[in-house]
Amino acid sequence: MQFPKYFNFWHKLGMHSLRLTAWAVLAFLMLPILVIIPLSFNVEPYFSFTEGMLAFDPDAYSLKWYAEIINDDKWILAIKNSFLIGAAATVIATVLGTLAAIGLSRADMPMQRMIMAILLSPMIVPLIITAAGMYFFYTQLGLAGSYLGVIIAHAALGTPFVIITVNAALSGFDYSLVRASLGMGASPSYTFFKVIMPLIRPGVISGSLFAFITSFDEVVVILFLAGPEQRTIPRQMFSGLREQINPTILAVAVLLVVVSALLLLTIEYLRARGERIRTGQIS
Amino acid sequence: MSQAELTAAHTAASFNEDSGAHSGLTPEEKRQSKRNLRRRKLIATAFVIPLIVFVLIAFIAPIGTMLYRSVYHPTVAQLIPETLQALQSWDESGDSIPDTATLNVFAKELHYLAQERRSGKLAEEINRGLPGSSSTIKSSARKLKKLDEATLISEGGEHLLAAKKQWQDVRIWRTMKSSGEVFTDSFYLTATDLTRNEQGEIVARDTNIYIKLFAKSLKIALLITFLTAAIGFPLAYYLATAPAKVANTLMVFVLLPFWTSLLVRTTAWIAILQTNGVINDFLITLHIISEPIEMLYTQFSTVIAMTHILLPFMILPLYSVMKGIDPSYFRAALSLGAKPLSAFCRIYFPMTLPGLSAGALLVFIISIGYYITPALVGGTDGQMISNIIAFHMQSSNNWELAAALGSILLILITLLYWIYDRLVGVSNIKLG
């Protein structure tokens, strides 16, 4: 580390301990996630390291918990459901959320602040309250225990994220481009797809990824609203953790870490791209 | 300046241009311009309407249903409608039980309930208002079940009084009348550890369950907020002052946990904290302890797992604020002779307050209503208010009480959300 000349011993000690603290916190953030990776290859049905594992004995490791996922109908159904429900909810959330964000970004929008607060509230209201209310209401509509009910619920939870990211992508959006397009005779829908969309696309895509992960990771609403047919990965993990703890859950967890790492990379790429578009550094 | 403010300023400017030329406009032109403005408002609204309708149906209506459920309780009214109607004319403040006609009506209704096997439901409901009345109702129902309708209509009351002496007690009739009210505040009273005494006055309950639980949830949420701030601050500072390349790389270590499934992280904490878990094994191998420490299923495990889960929500707003602070202020203070500590406290720290308050409010709001992690790692000691709501929804089937507790929590959150909107602006929430 380079220090300014006027730094004395105590300044330097302070800076070193700051760096040490920062690294310790980073370790605290990462280690729990890293620790489950070797544990998922444990040949024994435990959540802890065996002596063989610590001695790097190849016999102490196995892929059997991963194989178990593939052979278990419940997990297969859960994986299918997670992707199906997540994809459907994402489509609804992205379409409605993008349109709303565009409307809300217009200065002509009346009661902007209040509407924004209401539209973002699904993100803030505790899931247990949302789930209980949805249970009461959706049961009356006959939507409890159906795919449609779960998809609608997850779409509602996902829209705030789309609004936030699209709103951010629209910051600094120059509406004179829209006026120019319309003024030169383009139709509103042509203007939307050829002028607005390309400029906000990174925001829309990262918003839809947020909406997808919200659904993919959600378990409280599923617990209340879904029947056995709509069992998702988190729901299956939750009951597994409550009933009998089995390392299959660790294998699923590791696969989920891989999925989140991929999503993270995509989002970061899109964000960098969005940044370049906004600052005009793209050709 | 936020997006909303920018556009607002922009319109204000263009509006002023319009009004600047105001004097020169004909009435027709003024009308035209007003019509234009209205049209633009309509177009903007048209974009938002589909989502508003969707959110109203999918989210707001369910929340409304929950609020309604917390005061609406028709169960008793549906079980014994005729009795309740007959009880209308009875003076509950007196010492005498209802007249024979009313007793006959009730005996008849109880007879039918017993035949339909629904008397247990009534017993359960009345027992909530007057503990001990469950057995009175159940055993009377068994006896009345055998009688025929004609007997019940003429002398059902006598049989009822003969079945159990508790029917002579005016309190059970008071309880029936008050439980028969379709709209009630009794679940809010229960949720705040209050009750009505025999005179109908609101008094404290002997047991103090829910207030304690609310207080505990607030305490846990505060503790988590404090911990995330205490360990998030140095990391955010380090990331904000490190060279861009280092910071971007290290940021992945913050964002990966942020993106990792909640259940994955909770699973990891179970593996770490359990009796034969990583920490206990490690400490035993190092001979620091000889017996494993019980860490899982305690309040401690709730706090540590939730601190881990919510830490990115603190770091991200702090980092983005710290990123915008010009380091030359700090350097200037140092070179002007301030001690680093005082330069930090008086120059740097105050500038980080927007990020700190945003992060703290966000973490506090999220943690107060947390359900999954306490349910899995908290044991009995680490349960929060959400867990008792889920318990009343799923196990005790006291949905109205769950709704009342949920409504109180909702009011608390709405208040915090409102403060957040005032201080930070909800549209400024940063993701990733």
PDB file of N, CA and C in Angstrom, chain A residues 191-256:
ATOM      1  N   THR A 191     -41.812   3.776 -33.365  1.00  0.00           N
ATOM      2  CA  THR A 191     -40.933   4.567 -32.508  1.00  0.00           C
ATOM      3  C   THR A 191     -40.552   3.784 -31.253  1.00  0.00           C
ATOM      4  N   PHE A 192     -41.552   3.101 -30.679  1.00  0.00           N
ATOM      5  CA  PHE A 192     -41.300   2.345 -29.444  1.00  0.00           C
ATOM      6  C   PHE A 192     -40.245   1.266 -29.675  1.00  0.00           C
ATOM      7  N   PHE A 193     -40.435   0.483 -30.748  1.00  0.00           N
ATOM      8  CA  PHE A 193     -39.535  -0.651 -30.949  1.00  0.00           C
ATOM      9  C   PHE A 193     -38.193  -0.259 -31.564  1.00  0.00           C
ATOM     10  N   LYS A 194     -38.179   0.831 -32.362  1.00  0.00           N
ATOM     11  CA  LYS A 194     -36.939   1.159 -33.053  1.00  0.00           C
ATOM     12  C   LYS A 194     -36.136   2.280 -32.384  1.00  0.00           C
ATOM     13  N   VAL A 195     -36.795   3.091 -31.555  1.00  0.00           N
ATOM     14  CA  VAL A 195     -36.060   4.189 -30.921  1.00  0.00           C
ATOM     15  C   VAL A 195     -35.913   3.972 -29.418  1.00  0.00           C
ATOM     16  N   ILE A 196     -37.040   3.732 -28.731  1.00  0.00           N
ATOM     17  CA  ILE A 196     -36.964   3.623 -27.267  1.00  0.00           C
ATOM     18  C   ILE A 196     -36.313   2.297 -26.852  1.00  0.00           C
ATOM     19  N   MET A 197     -36.833   1.201 -27.401  1.00  0.00           N
ATOM     20  CA  MET A 197     -36.389  -0.120 -26.952  1.00  0.00           C
ATOM     21  C   MET A 197     -34.887  -0.349 -27.041  1.00  0.00           C
ATOM     22  N   PRO A 198     -34.258  -0.067 -28.195  1.00  0.00           N
ATOM     23  CA  PRO A 198     -32.816  -0.344 -28.273  1.00  0.00           C
ATOM     24  C   PRO A 198     -32.024   0.386 -27.188  1.00  0.00           C
ATOM     25  N   LEU A 199     -32.488   1.588 -26.810  1.00  0.00           N
ATOM     26  CA  LEU A 199     -31.733   2.370 -25.835  1.00  0.00           C
ATOM     27  C   LEU A 199     -31.932   1.856 -24.415  1.00  0.00           C
ATOM     28  N   ILE A 200     -33.114   1.295 -24.132  1.00  0.00           N
ATOM     29  CA  ILE A 200     -33.330   0.840 -22.755  1.00  0.00           C
ATOM     30  C   ILE A 200     -33.195  -0.667 -22.627  1.00  0.00           C
ATOM     31  N   ARG A 201     -32.818  -1.354 -23.715  1.00  0.00           N
ATOM     32  CA  ARG A 201     -32.810  -2.818 -23.669  1.00  0.00           C
ATOM     33  C   ARG A 201     -31.980  -3.403 -22.516  1.00  0.00           C
ATOM     34  N   PRO A 202     -30.749  -2.885 -22.251  1.00  0.00           N
ATOM     35  CA  PRO A 202     -29.999  -3.479 -21.127  1.00  0.00           C
ATOM     36  C   PRO A 202     -30.782  -3.418 -19.817  1.00  0.00           C
ATOM     37  N   GLY A 203     -31.459  -2.290 -19.588  1.00  0.00           N
ATOM     38  CA  GLY A 203     -32.260  -2.161 -18.373  1.00  0.00           C
ATOM     39  C   GLY A 203     -33.415  -3.141 -18.358  1.00  0.00           C
ATOM     40  N   VAL A 204     -34.063  -3.317 -19.494  1.00  0.00           N
ATOM     41  CA  VAL A 204     -35.202  -4.239 -19.570  1.00  0.00           C
ATOM     42  C   VAL A 204     -34.728  -5.663 -19.308  1.00  0.00           C
ATOM     43  N   ILE A 205     -33.597  -6.029 -19.915  1.00  0.00           N
ATOM     44  CA  ILE A 205     -33.120  -7.408 -19.733  1.00  0.00           C
ATOM     45  C   ILE A 205     -32.698  -7.633 -18.291  1.00  0.00           C
ATOM     46  N   SER A 206     -31.969  -6.665 -17.694  1.00  0.00           N
ATOM     47  CA  SER A 206     -31.546  -6.943 -16.314  1.00  0.00           C
ATOM     48  C   SER A 206     -32.752  -6.897 -15.379  1.00  0.00           C
ATOM     49  N   GLY A 207     -33.740  -6.061 -15.691  1.00  0.00           N
ATOM     50  CA  GLY A 207     -34.976  -6.079 -14.898  1.00  0.00           C
ATOM     51  C   GLY A 207     -35.675  -7.421 -14.987  1.00  0.00           C
ATOM     52  N   SER A 208     -35.697  -8.000 -16.181  1.00  0.00           N
ATOM     53  CA  SER A 208     -36.378  -9.286 -16.327  1.00  0.00           C
ATOM     54  C   SER A 208     -35.599 -10.387 -15.615  1.00  0.00           C
ATOM     55  N   LEU A 209     -34.260 -10.260 -15.589  1.00  0.00           N
ATOM     56  CA  LEU A 209     -33.480 -11.248 -14.836  1.00  0.00           C
ATOM     57  C   LEU A 209     -33.768 -11.143 -13.341  1.00  0.00           C
ATOM     58  N   PHE A 210     -33.909  -9.895 -12.865  1.00  0.00           N
ATOM     59  CA  PHE A 210     -34.278  -9.708 -11.454  1.00  0.00           C
ATOM     60  C   PHE A 210     -35.636 -10.328 -11.171  1.00  0.00           C
ATOM     61  N   ALA A 211     -36.588 -10.094 -12.099  1.00  0.00           N
ATOM     62  CA  ALA A 211     -37.925 -10.654 -11.907  1.00  0.00           C
ATOM     63  C   ALA A 211     -37.860 -12.175 -11.894  1.00  0.00           C
ATOM     64  N   PHE A 212     -37.015 -12.736 -12.762  1.00  0.00           N
ATOM     65  CA  PHE A 212     -36.902 -14.191 -12.822  1.00  0.00           C
ATOM     66  C   PHE A 212     -36.318 -14.746 -11.525  1.00  0.00           C
ATOM     67  N   ILE A 213     -35.246 -14.108 -11.054  1.00  0.00           N
ATOM     68  CA  ILE A 213     -34.603 -14.634  -9.840  1.00  0.00           C
ATOM     69  C   ILE A 213     -35.537 -14.477  -8.637  1.00  0.00           C
ATOM     70  N   THR A 214     -36.350 -13.404  -8.648  1.00  0.00           N
ATOM     71  CA  THR A 214     -37.325 -13.217  -7.558  1.00  0.00           C
ATOM     72  C   THR A 214     -38.264 -14.413  -7.503  1.00  0.00           C
ATOM     73  N   SER A 215     -38.770 -14.808  -8.654  1.00  0.00           N
ATOM     74  CA  SER A 215     -39.677 -15.953  -8.698  1.00  0.00           C
ATOM     75  C   SER A 215     -38.927 -17.246  -8.394  1.00  0.00           C
ATOM     76  N   PHE A 216     -37.752 -17.361  -8.946  1.00  0.00           N
ATOM     77  CA  PHE A 216     -36.952 -18.583  -8.829  1.00  0.00           C
ATOM     78  C   PHE A 216     -36.562 -18.863  -7.380  1.00  0.00           C
ATOM     79  N   ASP A 217     -36.437 -17.794  -6.603  1.00  0.00           N
ATOM     80  CA  ASP A 217     -35.934 -17.890  -5.236  1.00  0.00           C
ATOM     81  C   ASP A 217     -37.047 -17.807  -4.200  1.00  0.00           C
ATOM     82  N   GLU A 218     -38.272 -17.584  -4.649  1.00  0.00           N
ATOM     83  CA  GLU A 218     -39.349 -17.255  -3.716  1.00  0.00           C
ATOM     84  C   GLU A 218     -39.904 -18.529  -3.087  1.00  0.00           C
ATOM     85  N   VAL A 219     -40.170 -18.480  -1.775  1.00  0.00           N
ATOM     86  CA  VAL A 219     -40.714 -19.689  -1.152  1.00  0.00           C
ATOM     87  C   VAL A 219     -41.926 -19.418  -0.269  1.00  0.00           C
ATOM     88  N   VAL A 220     -42.044 -18.215   0.305  1.00  0.00           N
ATOM     89  CA  VAL A 220     -43.126 -17.971   1.266  1.00  0.00           C
ATOM     90  C   VAL A 220     -44.492 -18.028   0.583  1.00  0.00           C
ATOM     91  N   VAL A 221     -44.630 -17.316  -0.536  1.00  0.00           N
ATOM     92  CA  VAL A 221     -45.908 -17.309  -1.244  1.00  0.00           C
ATOM     93  C   VAL A 221     -46.236 -18.723  -1.738  1.00  0.00           C
ATOM     94  N   ILE A 222     -45.220 -19.425  -2.218  1.00  0.00           N
ATOM     95  CA  ILE A 222     -45.413 -20.800  -2.674  1.00  0.00           C
ATOM     96  C   ILE A 222     -45.960 -21.680  -1.543  1.00  0.00           C
ATOM     97  N   LEU A 223     -45.411 -21.485  -0.347  1.00  0.00           N
ATOM     98  CA  LEU A 223     -45.856 -22.285   0.793  1.00  0.00           C
ATOM     99  C   LEU A 223     -47.356 -22.142   1.024  1.00  0.00           C
ATOM    100  N   PHE A 224     -47.869 -20.921   0.817  1.00  0.00           N
ATOM    101  CA  PHE A 224     -49.267 -20.664   1.116  1.00  0.00           C
ATOM    102  C   PHE A 224     -50.172 -20.945  -0.072  1.00  0.00           C
ATOM    103  N   LEU A 225     -49.669 -20.648  -1.267  1.00  0.00           N
ATOM    104  CA  LEU A 225     -50.553 -20.574  -2.426  1.00  0.00           C
ATOM    105  C   LEU A 225     -50.527 -21.834  -3.293  1.00  0.00           C
ATOM    106  N   ALA A 226     -49.401 -22.542  -3.274  1.00  0.00           N
ATOM    107  CA  ALA A 226     -49.251 -23.620  -4.242  1.00  0.00           C
ATOM    108  C   ALA A 226     -49.723 -24.949  -3.680  1.00  0.00           C
ATOM    109  N   GLY A 227     -50.257 -25.780  -4.550  1.00  0.00           N
ATOM    110  CA  GLY A 227     -50.553 -27.146  -4.179  1.00  0.00           C
ATOM    111  C   GLY A 227     -49.336 -28.011  -4.453  1.00  0.00           C
ATOM    112  N   PRO A 228     -49.443 -29.319  -4.215  1.00  0.00           N
ATOM    113  CA  PRO A 228     -48.288 -30.207  -4.452  1.00  0.00           C
ATOM    114  C   PRO A 228     -47.829 -30.193  -5.914  1.00  0.00           C
ATOM    115  N   GLU A 229     -48.744 -29.879  -6.823  1.00  0.00           N
ATOM    116  CA  GLU A 229     -48.408 -29.844  -8.246  1.00  0.00           C
ATOM    117  C   GLU A 229     -47.436 -28.709  -8.577  1.00  0.00           C
ATOM    118  N   GLN A 230     -47.520 -27.612  -7.814  1.00  0.00           N
ATOM    119  CA  GLN A 230     -46.717 -26.421  -8.141  1.00  0.00           C
ATOM    120  C   GLN A 230     -45.435 -26.321  -7.312  1.00  0.00           C
ATOM    121  N   ARG A 231     -45.025 -27.429  -6.723  1.00  0.00           N
ATOM    122  CA  ARG A 231     -43.805 -27.467  -5.916  1.00  0.00           C
ATOM    123  C   ARG A 231     -42.599 -26.961  -6.719  1.00  0.00           C
ATOM    124  N   THR A 232     -41.869 -25.953  -6.164  1.00  0.00           N
ATOM    125  CA  THR A 232     -40.689 -25.426  -6.856  1.00  0.00           C
ATOM    126  C   THR A 232     -39.415 -25.839  -6.124  1.00  0.00           C
ATOM    127  N   ILE A 233     -38.262 -25.482  -6.677  1.00  0.00           N
ATOM    128  CA  ILE A 233     -36.981 -25.868  -6.052  1.00  0.00           C
ATOM    129  C   ILE A 233     -36.882 -25.340  -4.612  1.00  0.00           C
ATOM    130  N   PRO A 234     -37.127 -24.016  -4.393  1.00  0.00           N
ATOM    131  CA  PRO A 234     -37.020 -23.538  -3.017  1.00  0.00           C
ATOM    132  C   PRO A 234     -38.012 -24.226  -2.072  1.00  0.00           C
ATOM    133  N   ARG A 235     -39.209 -24.510  -2.570  1.00  0.00           N
ATOM    134  CA  ARG A 235     -40.216 -25.185  -1.743  1.00  0.00           C
ATOM    135  C   ARG A 235     -39.721 -26.569  -1.344  1.00  0.00           C
ATOM    136  N   GLN A 236     -39.121 -27.260  -2.307  1.00  0.00           N
ATOM    137  CA  GLN A 236     -38.598 -28.595  -2.058  1.00  0.00           C
ATOM    138  C   GLN A 236     -37.424 -28.539  -1.070  1.00  0.00           C
ATOM    139  N   MET A 237     -36.589 -27.491  -1.209  1.00  0.00           N
ATOM    140  CA  MET A 237     -35.466 -27.325  -0.271  1.00  0.00           C
ATOM    141  C   MET A 237     -35.989 -27.042   1.132  1.00  0.00           C
ATOM    142  N   PHE A 238     -37.002 -26.175   1.192  1.00  0.00           N
ATOM    143  CA  PHE A 238     -37.544 -25.785   2.495  1.00  0.00           C
ATOM    144  C   PHE A 238     -38.060 -27.004   3.240  1.00  0.00           C
ATOM    145  N   SER A 239     -38.864 -27.838   2.563  1.00  0.00           N
ATOM    146  CA  SER A 239     -39.388 -28.999   3.286  1.00  0.00           C
ATOM    147  C   SER A 239     -38.269 -29.978   3.595  1.00  0.00           C
ATOM    148  N   GLY A 240     -37.275 -30.070   2.693  1.00  0.00           N
ATOM    149  CA  GLY A 240     -36.135 -30.940   2.967  1.00  0.00           C
ATOM    150  C   GLY A 240     -35.366 -30.515   4.209  1.00  0.00           C
ATOM    151  N   LEU A 241     -35.187 -29.182   4.361  1.00  0.00           N
ATOM    152  CA  LEU A 241     -34.426 -28.671   5.512  1.00  0.00           C
ATOM    153  C   LEU A 241     -35.218 -28.840   6.802  1.00  0.00           C
ATOM    154  N   ARG A 242     -36.544 -28.834   6.691  1.00  0.00           N
ATOM    155  CA  ARG A 242     -37.376 -28.952   7.888  1.00  0.00           C
ATOM    156  C   ARG A 242     -37.526 -30.397   8.316  1.00  0.00           C
ATOM    157  N   GLU A 243     -37.680 -31.280   7.320  1.00  0.00           N
ATOM    158  CA  GLU A 243     -37.997 -32.665   7.660  1.00  0.00           C
ATOM    159  C   GLU A 243     -36.730 -33.481   7.882  1.00  0.00           C
ATOM    160  N   GLN A 244     -36.139 -33.986   6.804  1.00  0.00           N
ATOM    161  CA  GLN A 244     -34.910 -34.743   7.035  1.00  0.00           C
ATOM    162  C   GLN A 244     -33.806 -34.105   6.220  1.00  0.00           C
ATOM    163  N   ILE A 245     -32.734 -33.762   6.925  1.00  0.00           N
ATOM    164  CA  ILE A 245     -31.645 -33.074   6.255  1.00  0.00           C
ATOM    165  C   ILE A 245     -30.823 -34.091   5.458  1.00  0.00           C
ATOM    166  N   ASN A 246     -30.724 -33.840   4.169  1.00  0.00           N
ATOM    167  CA  ASN A 246     -30.148 -34.804   3.236  1.00  0.00           C
ATOM    168  C   ASN A 246     -29.231 -34.029   2.303  1.00  0.00           C
ATOM    169  N   PRO A 247     -28.011 -34.517   2.055  1.00  0.00           N
ATOM    170  CA  PRO A 247     -27.057 -33.743   1.250  1.00  0.00           C
ATOM    171  C   PRO A 247     -27.509 -33.458  -0.175  1.00  0.00           C
ATOM    172  N   THR A 248     -28.613 -34.083  -0.636  1.00  0.00           N
ATOM    173  CA  THR A 248     -29.137 -33.709  -1.953  1.00  0.00           C
ATOM    174  C   THR A 248     -29.385 -32.206  -2.004  1.00  0.00           C
ATOM    175  N   ILE A 249     -29.841 -31.663  -0.858  1.00  0.00           N
ATOM    176  CA  ILE A 249     -30.098 -30.226  -0.784  1.00  0.00           C
ATOM    177  C   ILE A 249     -28.813 -29.438  -1.050  1.00  0.00           C
ATOM    178  N   LEU A 250     -27.685 -29.971  -0.524  1.00  0.00           N
ATOM    179  CA  LEU A 250     -26.410 -29.278  -0.756  1.00  0.00           C
ATOM    180  C   LEU A 250     -26.049 -29.301  -2.238  1.00  0.00           C
ATOM    181  N   ALA A 251     -26.319 -30.433  -2.890  1.00  0.00           N
ATOM    182  CA  ALA A 251     -26.030 -30.524  -4.327  1.00  0.00           C
ATOM    183  C   ALA A 251     -26.882 -29.521  -5.095  1.00  0.00           C
ATOM    184  N   VAL A 252     -28.166 -29.448  -4.737  1.00  0.00           N
ATOM    185  CA  VAL A 252     -29.043 -28.463  -5.383  1.00  0.00           C
ATOM    186  C   VAL A 252     -28.528 -27.057  -5.105  1.00  0.00           C
ATOM    187  N   ALA A 253     -28.106 -26.821  -3.857  1.00  0.00           N
ATOM    188  CA  ALA A 253     -27.612 -25.501  -3.487  1.00  0.00           C
ATOM    189  C   ALA A 253     -26.414 -25.107  -4.335  1.00  0.00           C
ATOM    190  N   VAL A 254     -25.507 -26.059  -4.558  1.00  0.00           N
ATOM    191  CA  VAL A 254     -24.317 -25.757  -5.370  1.00  0.00           C
ATOM    192  C   VAL A 254     -24.736 -25.412  -6.801  1.00  0.00           C
ATOM    193  N   LEU A 255     -25.703 -26.173  -7.333  1.00  0.00           N
ATOM    194  CA  LEU A 255     -26.177 -25.867  -8.687  1.00  0.00           C
ATOM    195  C   LEU A 255     -26.799 -24.464  -8.727  1.00  0.00           C
ATOM    196  N   LEU A 256     -27.514 -24.109  -7.668  1.00  0.00           N
ATOM    197  CA  LEU A 256     -28.118 -22.776  -7.625  1.00  0.00           C
ATOM    198  C   LEU A 256     -27.056 -21.681  -7.553  1.00  0.00           C
TER     199      LEU A 256
END
